[in-house]
Amino acid sequence: MTVPIPPASSAGSALTTTLRDSDSAQPNVAVPTPPPTAAVESPTTIEGFAKVVNDALDTVSQLEYGADSASQQAATGDLSSVSDFMVATSDAQLATEMTVAIRDKALAAFNDILTMQI
Amino acid sequence: MSGPFHSMSISGSGMDVYQTWLDAIADNVANINNVSPTSGAAFQERFVIAQAQESRRGGYEGAYVEKVELGDPNGQVVFQPEHPMADEEGFVRVPSIDLAQQMTHMLVAQRAYQANVSAFRSARDAYQRALEIGR
């Protein structure tokens, strides 16, 4: 089940789709496997803004995993508490919005540099 | 349980507690007219014991249901000689649950659940506003 994403962040849904595709590249099983803790593996240590983005992506994929398993419990009738489901999905939605906000800012900075007069 | 949107999980734990309380009240009301023989125990009222979740690093962690206590097993002994469960002297045992009290507890639990939903909603709105700072 897809996490509800506000219409303003249509590009963000493409982002999450990419995340999902990389997850489903692993053997396809009924229960979604938890995403690896480090979403981007790099030989050098990541620091600065890249680290912020990396951590945010980690958080998003973990929260989306939580929302996914809550949705699955709701579909199979194993859901014990409705509030847990709503908290998980709201968490995932806000995390996605946060990622989109960070991406927008990074892109804006990149574009500013591109259009800089030399 | 911790994450970037922590106050939402705190409100969620409050909702869980009040959902449990509502369940217990529903159970009490459902069994309020149970009749048992004087040799056995009457239906015991359910009391939900909630506690604040202790935080290791300081801060707030919300509430949780510590346990469910059971009320008086003696109940009330009532004279009902026509009842098939009555003993030789004509007595049966009924639970000592006050329906009016259960209804007021239910109102409190329902309102408290709604209060937690309100707190959840304002936390979510606050986070959404925070994301709009950069726009």
PDB file of C-alpha atoms in Angstrom:
ATOM      1  CA  MET A   1       0.000   0.000   0.000  1.00  0.00           C
ATOM      2  CA  THR A   2       1.346   3.405  -0.929  1.00  0.00           C
ATOM      3  CA  VAL A   3       1.668   6.043   1.720  1.00  0.00           C
ATOM      4  CA  PRO A   4      -0.613   9.006   0.990  1.00  0.00           C
ATOM      5  CA  ILE A   5       1.499  11.752  -0.519  1.00  0.00           C
ATOM      6  CA  PRO A   6       0.209  15.294  -1.009  1.00  0.00           C
ATOM      7  CA  PRO A   7      -0.346  16.270  -4.659  1.00  0.00           C
ATOM      8  CA  ALA A   8       2.252  19.055  -4.428  1.00  0.00           C
ATOM      9  CA  SER A   9       5.028  16.484  -4.139  1.00  0.00           C
ATOM     10  CA  SER A  10       4.481  14.503  -7.329  1.00  0.00           C
ATOM     11  CA  ALA A  11       8.230  14.477  -7.870  1.00  0.00           C
ATOM     12  CA  GLY A  12       8.578  13.116  -4.349  1.00  0.00           C
ATOM     13  CA  SER A  13       6.481  10.080  -5.228  1.00  0.00           C
ATOM     14  CA  ALA A  14       8.922   9.359  -8.043  1.00  0.00           C
ATOM     15  CA  LEU A  15      11.655   9.508  -5.409  1.00  0.00           C
ATOM     16  CA  THR A  16       9.917   7.007  -3.167  1.00  0.00           C
ATOM     17  CA  THR A  17       9.237   4.763  -6.133  1.00  0.00           C
ATOM     18  CA  THR A  18      12.949   4.659  -6.799  1.00  0.00           C
ATOM     19  CA  LEU A  19      13.520   3.743  -3.160  1.00  0.00           C
ATOM     20  CA  ARG A  20      10.944   0.986  -3.428  1.00  0.00           C
ATOM     21  CA  ASP A  21      12.432  -0.383  -6.634  1.00  0.00           C
ATOM     22  CA  SER A  22      15.836  -0.717  -5.018  1.00  0.00           C
ATOM     23  CA  ASP A  23      14.165  -2.561  -2.117  1.00  0.00           C
ATOM     24  CA  SER A  24      12.225  -4.961  -4.323  1.00  0.00           C
ATOM     25  CA  ALA A  25      15.407  -5.879  -6.181  1.00  0.00           C
ATOM     26  CA  GLN A  26      15.940  -8.288  -3.295  1.00  0.00           C
ATOM     27  CA  PRO A  27      14.171 -11.674  -3.404  1.00  0.00           C
ATOM     28  CA  ASN A  28      10.449 -11.075  -3.590  1.00  0.00           C
ATOM     29  CA  VAL A  29       8.770 -12.304  -0.385  1.00  0.00           C
ATOM     30  CA  ALA A  30       5.328 -11.614   1.057  1.00  0.00           C
ATOM     31  CA  VAL A  31       6.598  -9.788   4.143  1.00  0.00           C
ATOM     32  CA  PRO A  32       8.622  -6.663   3.284  1.00  0.00           C
ATOM     33  CA  THR A  33      12.161  -6.960   4.537  1.00  0.00           C
ATOM     34  CA  PRO A  34      13.438  -4.056   6.634  1.00  0.00           C
ATOM     35  CA  PRO A  35      15.581  -1.711   4.577  1.00  0.00           C
ATOM     36  CA  PRO A  36      19.327  -1.712   5.267  1.00  0.00           C
ATOM     37  CA  THR A  37      20.312   0.899   7.840  1.00  0.00           C
ATOM     38  CA  ALA A  38      22.638   2.689   5.470  1.00  0.00           C
ATOM     39  CA  ALA A  39      20.719   3.532   2.288  1.00  0.00           C
ATOM     40  CA  VAL A  40      23.803   4.748   0.426  1.00  0.00           C
ATOM     41  CA  GLU A  41      27.052   2.881   0.888  1.00  0.00           C
ATOM     42  CA  SER A  42      30.136   4.853   0.052  1.00  0.00           C
ATOM     43  CA  PRO A  43      33.788   3.869   0.424  1.00  0.00           C
ATOM     44  CA  THR A  44      34.622   7.295   1.861  1.00  0.00           C
ATOM     45  CA  THR A  45      32.997   8.607   5.043  1.00  0.00           C
ATOM     46  CA  ILE A  46      29.993  10.754   4.297  1.00  0.00           C
ATOM     47  CA  GLU A  47      29.859  14.097   6.041  1.00  0.00           C
ATOM     48  CA  GLY A  48      28.239  17.494   5.769  1.00  0.00           C
ATOM     49  CA  PHE A  49      25.105  17.959   3.743  1.00  0.00           C
ATOM     50  CA  ALA A  50      25.421  14.549   2.110  1.00  0.00           C
ATOM     51  CA  LYS A  51      25.246  12.978   5.573  1.00  0.00           C
ATOM     52  CA  VAL A  52      22.101  14.966   6.395  1.00  0.00           C
ATOM     53  CA  VAL A  53      20.462  13.766   3.182  1.00  0.00           C
ATOM     54  CA  ASN A  54      21.633  10.217   3.815  1.00  0.00           C
ATOM     55  CA  ASP A  55      20.223  10.189   7.358  1.00  0.00           C
ATOM     56  CA  ALA A  56      16.943  11.685   6.175  1.00  0.00           C
ATOM     57  CA  LEU A  57      16.620   8.999   3.506  1.00  0.00           C
ATOM     58  CA  ASP A  58      17.313   6.337   6.138  1.00  0.00           C
ATOM     59  CA  THR A  59      14.570   7.750   8.343  1.00  0.00           C
ATOM     60  CA  VAL A  60      12.133   7.894   5.449  1.00  0.00           C
ATOM     61  CA  SER A  61      12.718   4.315   4.393  1.00  0.00           C
ATOM     62  CA  GLN A  62      12.419   3.063   7.977  1.00  0.00           C
ATOM     63  CA  LEU A  63       9.196   4.990   8.604  1.00  0.00           C
ATOM     64  CA  GLU A  64       7.790   3.796   5.290  1.00  0.00           C
ATOM     65  CA  TYR A  65       8.629   0.258   6.273  1.00  0.00           C
ATOM     66  CA  GLY A  66       6.676   0.809   9.495  1.00  0.00           C
ATOM     67  CA  ALA A  67       3.735   2.214   7.565  1.00  0.00           C
ATOM     68  CA  ASP A  68       3.923  -0.670   5.108  1.00  0.00           C
ATOM     69  CA  SER A  69       3.754  -3.318   7.815  1.00  0.00           C
ATOM     70  CA  ALA A  70       0.886  -1.426   9.507  1.00  0.00           C
ATOM     71  CA  SER A  71      -0.992  -1.377   6.198  1.00  0.00           C
ATOM     72  CA  GLN A  72      -0.353  -5.063   5.759  1.00  0.00           C
ATOM     73  CA  GLN A  73      -1.700  -5.765   9.257  1.00  0.00           C
ATOM     74  CA  ALA A  74      -4.771  -3.674   8.450  1.00  0.00           C
ATOM     75  CA  ALA A  75      -5.340  -5.643   5.251  1.00  0.00           C
ATOM     76  CA  THR A  76      -4.922  -9.042   6.887  1.00  0.00           C
ATOM     77  CA  GLY A  77      -6.977  -8.126   9.960  1.00  0.00           C
ATOM     78  CA  ASP A  78      -4.052  -8.373  12.394  1.00  0.00           C
ATOM     79  CA  LEU A  79      -4.163  -4.679  13.270  1.00  0.00           C
ATOM     80  CA  SER A  80      -4.610  -4.324  17.032  1.00  0.00           C
ATOM     81  CA  SER A  81      -4.902  -0.561  17.217  1.00  0.00           C
ATOM     82  CA  VAL A  82      -6.197   1.944  14.689  1.00  0.00           C
ATOM     83  CA  SER A  83      -4.167   4.729  16.274  1.00  0.00           C
ATOM     84  CA  ASP A  84      -0.909   2.832  15.654  1.00  0.00           C
ATOM     85  CA  PHE A  85      -1.776   2.687  11.970  1.00  0.00           C
ATOM     86  CA  MET A  86      -2.563   6.393  11.782  1.00  0.00           C
ATOM     87  CA  VAL A  87       0.615   7.319  13.668  1.00  0.00           C
ATOM     88  CA  ALA A  88       2.737   5.147  11.365  1.00  0.00           C
ATOM     89  CA  THR A  89       1.221   6.512   8.164  1.00  0.00           C
ATOM     90  CA  SER A  90       1.390  10.134   9.380  1.00  0.00           C
ATOM     91  CA  ASP A  91       5.025   9.608  10.362  1.00  0.00           C
ATOM     92  CA  ALA A  92       5.829   8.261   6.910  1.00  0.00           C
ATOM     93  CA  GLN A  93       3.925  11.044   5.179  1.00  0.00           C
ATOM     94  CA  LEU A  94       5.716  13.768   7.143  1.00  0.00           C
ATOM     95  CA  ALA A  95       9.072  12.090   6.556  1.00  0.00           C
ATOM     96  CA  THR A  96       8.412  12.033   2.822  1.00  0.00           C
ATOM     97  CA  GLU A  97       7.433  15.694   2.897  1.00  0.00           C
ATOM     98  CA  MET A  98      10.624  16.428   4.805  1.00  0.00           C
ATOM     99  CA  THR A  99      12.711  14.636   2.199  1.00  0.00           C
ATOM    100  CA  VAL A 100      11.004  16.563  -0.572  1.00  0.00           C
ATOM    101  CA  ALA A 101      11.674  19.843   1.274  1.00  0.00           C
ATOM    102  CA  ILE A 102      15.347  18.965   1.677  1.00  0.00           C
ATOM    103  CA  ARG A 103      15.615  17.918  -1.962  1.00  0.00           C
ATOM    104  CA  ASP A 104      13.962  21.164  -3.100  1.00  0.00           C
ATOM    105  CA  LYS A 105      16.451  23.185  -1.076  1.00  0.00           C
ATOM    106  CA  ALA A 106      19.414  21.226  -2.411  1.00  0.00           C
ATOM    107  CA  LEU A 107      18.209  21.593  -5.995  1.00  0.00           C
ATOM    108  CA  ALA A 108      17.662  25.308  -5.500  1.00  0.00           C
ATOM    109  CA  ALA A 109      21.224  25.687  -4.235  1.00  0.00           C
ATOM    110  CA  PHE A 110      22.548  23.642  -7.168  1.00  0.00           C
ATOM    111  CA  ASN A 111      20.599  25.744  -9.663  1.00  0.00           C
ATOM    112  CA  ASP A 112      21.846  28.936  -8.040  1.00  0.00           C
ATOM    113  CA  ILE A 113      25.405  27.777  -8.576  1.00  0.00           C
ATOM    114  CA  LEU A 114      24.656  26.754 -12.177  1.00  0.00           C
ATOM    115  CA  THR A 115      23.252  30.167 -13.045  1.00  0.00           C
ATOM    116  CA  MET A 116      26.081  32.005 -11.316  1.00  0.00           C
ATOM    117  CA  GLN A 117      27.794  34.662 -13.475  1.00  0.00           C
ATOM    118  CA  ILE A 118      31.510  34.017 -13.824  1.00  0.00           C
TER     119      ILE A 118
ATOM    120  CA  MET B   1      10.115   4.506  20.486  1.00  0.00           C
ATOM    121  CA  SER B   2      11.725   7.621  19.134  1.00  0.00           C
ATOM    122  CA  GLY B   3      11.916   9.391  15.832  1.00  0.00           C
ATOM    123  CA  PRO B   4      11.834  12.776  14.202  1.00  0.00           C
ATOM    124  CA  PHE B   5       8.126  13.153  14.842  1.00  0.00           C
ATOM    125  CA  HIS B   6       8.122  12.173  18.482  1.00  0.00           C
ATOM    126  CA  SER B   7       5.086  14.019  19.870  1.00  0.00           C
ATOM    127  CA  MET B   8       2.897  12.098  17.435  1.00  0.00           C
ATOM    128  CA  SER B   9       3.990   8.767  18.910  1.00  0.00           C
ATOM    129  CA  ILE B  10       3.375  10.140  22.420  1.00  0.00           C
ATOM    130  CA  SER B  11      -0.209  10.995  21.518  1.00  0.00           C
ATOM    131  CA  GLY B  12      -0.490   7.575  19.901  1.00  0.00           C
ATOM    132  CA  SER B  13       0.485   5.881  23.165  1.00  0.00           C
ATOM    133  CA  GLY B  14      -2.204   7.915  24.952  1.00  0.00           C
ATOM    134  CA  MET B  15      -4.756   6.760  22.387  1.00  0.00           C
ATOM    135  CA  ASP B  16      -3.691   3.150  23.002  1.00  0.00           C
ATOM    136  CA  VAL B  17      -4.223   3.556  26.759  1.00  0.00           C
ATOM    137  CA  TYR B  18      -7.693   5.045  26.398  1.00  0.00           C
ATOM    138  CA  GLN B  19      -8.625   2.450  23.803  1.00  0.00           C
ATOM    139  CA  THR B  20      -7.739  -0.222  26.379  1.00  0.00           C
ATOM    140  CA  TRP B  21      -9.795   1.583  29.014  1.00  0.00           C
ATOM    141  CA  LEU B  22     -12.778   1.785  26.657  1.00  0.00           C
ATOM    142  CA  ASP B  23     -12.377  -1.956  25.990  1.00  0.00           C
ATOM    143  CA  ALA B  24     -12.371  -2.648  29.741  1.00  0.00           C
ATOM    144  CA  ILE B  25     -15.481  -0.504  30.287  1.00  0.00           C
ATOM    145  CA  ALA B  26     -17.236  -2.283  27.433  1.00  0.00           C
ATOM    146  CA  ASP B  27     -16.342  -5.602  29.078  1.00  0.00           C
ATOM    147  CA  ASN B  28     -17.662  -4.408  32.452  1.00  0.00           C
ATOM    148  CA  VAL B  29     -20.939  -3.237  30.917  1.00  0.00           C
ATOM    149  CA  ALA B  30     -21.293  -6.400  28.849  1.00  0.00           C
ATOM    150  CA  ASN B  31     -20.982  -8.599  31.944  1.00  0.00           C
ATOM    151  CA  ILE B  32     -22.856  -6.376  34.387  1.00  0.00           C
ATOM    152  CA  ASN B  33     -25.872  -8.696  34.662  1.00  0.00           C
ATOM    153  CA  ASN B  34     -23.967 -11.955  34.897  1.00  0.00           C
ATOM    154  CA  VAL B  35     -25.327 -14.272  37.584  1.00  0.00           C
ATOM    155  CA  SER B  36     -23.132 -16.866  39.263  1.00  0.00           C
ATOM    156  CA  PRO B  37     -23.841 -19.373  42.036  1.00  0.00           C
ATOM    157  CA  THR B  38     -22.846 -18.374  45.566  1.00  0.00           C
ATOM    158  CA  SER B  39     -20.207 -21.128  45.522  1.00  0.00           C
ATOM    159  CA  GLY B  40     -18.327 -19.356  42.686  1.00  0.00           C
ATOM    160  CA  ALA B  41     -16.928 -15.877  42.160  1.00  0.00           C
ATOM    161  CA  ALA B  42     -18.935 -13.047  40.629  1.00  0.00           C
ATOM    162  CA  PHE B  43     -17.728 -11.272  37.498  1.00  0.00           C
ATOM    163  CA  GLN B  44     -14.843  -9.062  38.540  1.00  0.00           C
ATOM    164  CA  GLU B  45     -14.773  -5.450  37.375  1.00  0.00           C
ATOM    165  CA  ARG B  46     -11.752  -4.610  35.185  1.00  0.00           C
ATOM    166  CA  PHE B  47      -9.568  -1.704  36.278  1.00  0.00           C
ATOM    167  CA  VAL B  48      -6.977  -0.496  33.762  1.00  0.00           C
ATOM    168  CA  ILE B  49      -3.802   0.713  35.465  1.00  0.00           C
ATOM    169  CA  ALA B  50      -1.950   3.200  33.253  1.00  0.00           C
ATOM    170  CA  GLN B  51       1.496   4.598  33.911  1.00  0.00           C
ATOM    171  CA  ALA B  52       3.883   7.109  32.412  1.00  0.00           C
ATOM    172  CA  GLN B  53       6.554   5.475  30.289  1.00  0.00           C
ATOM    173  CA  GLU B  54       9.893   6.045  32.000  1.00  0.00           C
ATOM    174  CA  SER B  55      12.449   7.689  29.780  1.00  0.00           C
ATOM    175  CA  ARG B  56      16.101   6.703  30.014  1.00  0.00           C
ATOM    176  CA  ARG B  57      17.541   9.846  28.449  1.00  0.00           C
ATOM    177  CA  GLY B  58      15.044  12.346  29.841  1.00  0.00           C
ATOM    178  CA  GLY B  59      12.233  13.738  27.769  1.00  0.00           C
ATOM    179  CA  TYR B  60       8.751  12.332  27.342  1.00  0.00           C
ATOM    180  CA  GLU B  61       7.778   8.868  26.253  1.00  0.00           C
ATOM    181  CA  GLY B  62       4.005   8.821  26.688  1.00  0.00           C
ATOM    182  CA  ALA B  63       1.823   6.383  28.632  1.00  0.00           C
ATOM    183  CA  TYR B  64       1.281   2.648  28.664  1.00  0.00           C
ATOM    184  CA  VAL B  65      -1.071   0.144  30.281  1.00  0.00           C
ATOM    185  CA  GLU B  66       0.868  -1.430  33.123  1.00  0.00           C
ATOM    186  CA  LYS B  67      -1.713  -4.032  34.072  1.00  0.00           C
ATOM    187  CA  VAL B  68      -5.418  -4.720  34.406  1.00  0.00           C
ATOM    188  CA  GLU B  69      -6.565  -5.206  37.999  1.00  0.00           C
ATOM    189  CA  LEU B  70      -9.671  -7.194  38.893  1.00  0.00           C
ATOM    190  CA  GLY B  71     -12.367  -5.987  41.271  1.00  0.00           C
ATOM    191  CA  ASP B  72     -14.208  -7.665  44.155  1.00  0.00           C
ATOM    192  CA  PRO B  73     -14.937 -11.361  43.406  1.00  0.00           C
ATOM    193  CA  ASN B  74     -17.587 -11.464  46.177  1.00  0.00           C
ATOM    194  CA  GLY B  75     -19.947  -9.111  44.354  1.00  0.00           C
ATOM    195  CA  GLN B  76     -23.402  -8.898  45.872  1.00  0.00           C
ATOM    196  CA  VAL B  77     -25.412 -11.823  47.169  1.00  0.00           C
ATOM    197  CA  VAL B  78     -29.016 -11.413  46.056  1.00  0.00           C
ATOM    198  CA  PHE B  79     -32.121 -13.397  47.004  1.00  0.00           C
ATOM    199  CA  GLN B  80     -33.525 -14.914  43.780  1.00  0.00           C
ATOM    200  CA  PRO B  81     -35.071 -18.270  44.699  1.00  0.00           C
ATOM    201  CA  GLU B  82     -36.590 -18.808  41.223  1.00  0.00           C
ATOM    202  CA  HIS B  83     -33.166 -18.587  39.527  1.00  0.00           C
ATOM    203  CA  PRO B  84     -31.801 -21.973  38.350  1.00  0.00           C
ATOM    204  CA  MET B  85     -28.390 -21.106  39.802  1.00  0.00           C
ATOM    205  CA  ALA B  86     -29.726 -20.226  43.258  1.00  0.00           C
ATOM    206  CA  ASP B  87     -28.390 -22.222  46.235  1.00  0.00           C
ATOM    207  CA  GLU B  88     -30.610 -24.050  48.750  1.00  0.00           C
ATOM    208  CA  GLU B  89     -31.414 -20.806  50.562  1.00  0.00           C
ATOM    209  CA  GLY B  90     -32.310 -19.051  47.284  1.00  0.00           C
ATOM    210  CA  PHE B  91     -29.271 -16.782  46.904  1.00  0.00           C
ATOM    211  CA  VAL B  92     -27.179 -15.987  43.797  1.00  0.00           C
ATOM    212  CA  ARG B  93     -24.112 -13.841  43.292  1.00  0.00           C
ATOM    213  CA  VAL B  94     -24.125 -10.803  40.959  1.00  0.00           C
ATOM    214  CA  PRO B  95     -21.247  -8.427  40.194  1.00  0.00           C
ATOM    215  CA  SER B  96     -21.009  -5.218  42.208  1.00  0.00           C
ATOM    216  CA  ILE B  97     -20.566  -2.858  39.253  1.00  0.00           C
ATOM    217  CA  ASP B  98     -22.224   0.546  39.195  1.00  0.00           C
ATOM    218  CA  LEU B  99     -23.568   1.163  35.688  1.00  0.00           C
ATOM    219  CA  ALA B 100     -23.759   4.936  36.191  1.00  0.00           C
ATOM    220  CA  GLN B 101     -20.110   4.966  37.192  1.00  0.00           C
ATOM    221  CA  GLN B 102     -19.183   2.908  34.128  1.00  0.00           C
ATOM    222  CA  MET B 103     -21.001   5.385  31.897  1.00  0.00           C
ATOM    223  CA  THR B 104     -19.162   8.371  33.417  1.00  0.00           C
ATOM    224  CA  HIS B 105     -15.865   6.508  33.043  1.00  0.00           C
ATOM    225  CA  MET B 106     -16.774   5.880  29.428  1.00  0.00           C
ATOM    226  CA  LEU B 107     -17.382   9.600  28.836  1.00  0.00           C
ATOM    227  CA  VAL B 108     -14.029  10.424  30.457  1.00  0.00           C
ATOM    228  CA  ALA B 109     -12.205   7.801  28.373  1.00  0.00           C
ATOM    229  CA  GLN B 110     -13.877   8.946  25.166  1.00  0.00           C
ATOM    230  CA  ARG B 111     -13.091  12.604  25.784  1.00  0.00           C
ATOM    231  CA  ALA B 112      -9.514  11.777  26.754  1.00  0.00           C
ATOM    232  CA  TYR B 113      -9.100   9.769  23.538  1.00  0.00           C
ATOM    233  CA  GLN B 114     -10.389  12.771  21.588  1.00  0.00           C
ATOM    234  CA  ALA B 115      -7.979  15.023  23.473  1.00  0.00           C
ATOM    235  CA  ASN B 116      -5.112  12.783  22.402  1.00  0.00           C
ATOM    236  CA  VAL B 117      -6.322  12.942  18.810  1.00  0.00           C
ATOM    237  CA  SER B 118      -6.337  16.753  19.090  1.00  0.00           C
ATOM    238  CA  ALA B 119      -2.801  16.743  20.477  1.00  0.00           C
ATOM    239  CA  PHE B 120      -1.746  14.422  17.644  1.00  0.00           C
ATOM    240  CA  ARG B 121      -3.324  16.716  15.082  1.00  0.00           C
ATOM    241  CA  SER B 122      -1.700  19.879  16.412  1.00  0.00           C
ATOM    242  CA  ALA B 123       1.697  18.134  16.545  1.00  0.00           C
ATOM    243  CA  ARG B 124       1.277  17.066  12.923  1.00  0.00           C
ATOM    244  CA  ASP B 125       0.250  20.600  11.912  1.00  0.00           C
ATOM    245  CA  ALA B 126       3.265  21.998  13.756  1.00  0.00           C
ATOM    246  CA  TYR B 127       5.628  19.671  11.876  1.00  0.00           C
ATOM    247  CA  GLN B 128       3.972  20.577   8.600  1.00  0.00           C
ATOM    248  CA  ARG B 129       4.367  24.283   9.388  1.00  0.00           C
ATOM    249  CA  ALA B 130       8.018  23.665  10.256  1.00  0.00           C
ATOM    250  CA  LEU B 131       8.541  22.135   6.812  1.00  0.00           C
ATOM    251  CA  GLU B 132       7.045  25.288   5.284  1.00  0.00           C
ATOM    252  CA  ILE B 133       9.727  27.479   6.870  1.00  0.00           C
ATOM    253  CA  GLY B 134      12.063  26.937   3.931  1.00  0.00           C
ATOM    254  CA  ARG B 135       9.474  27.547   1.234  1.00  0.00           C
TER     255      ARG B 135
END
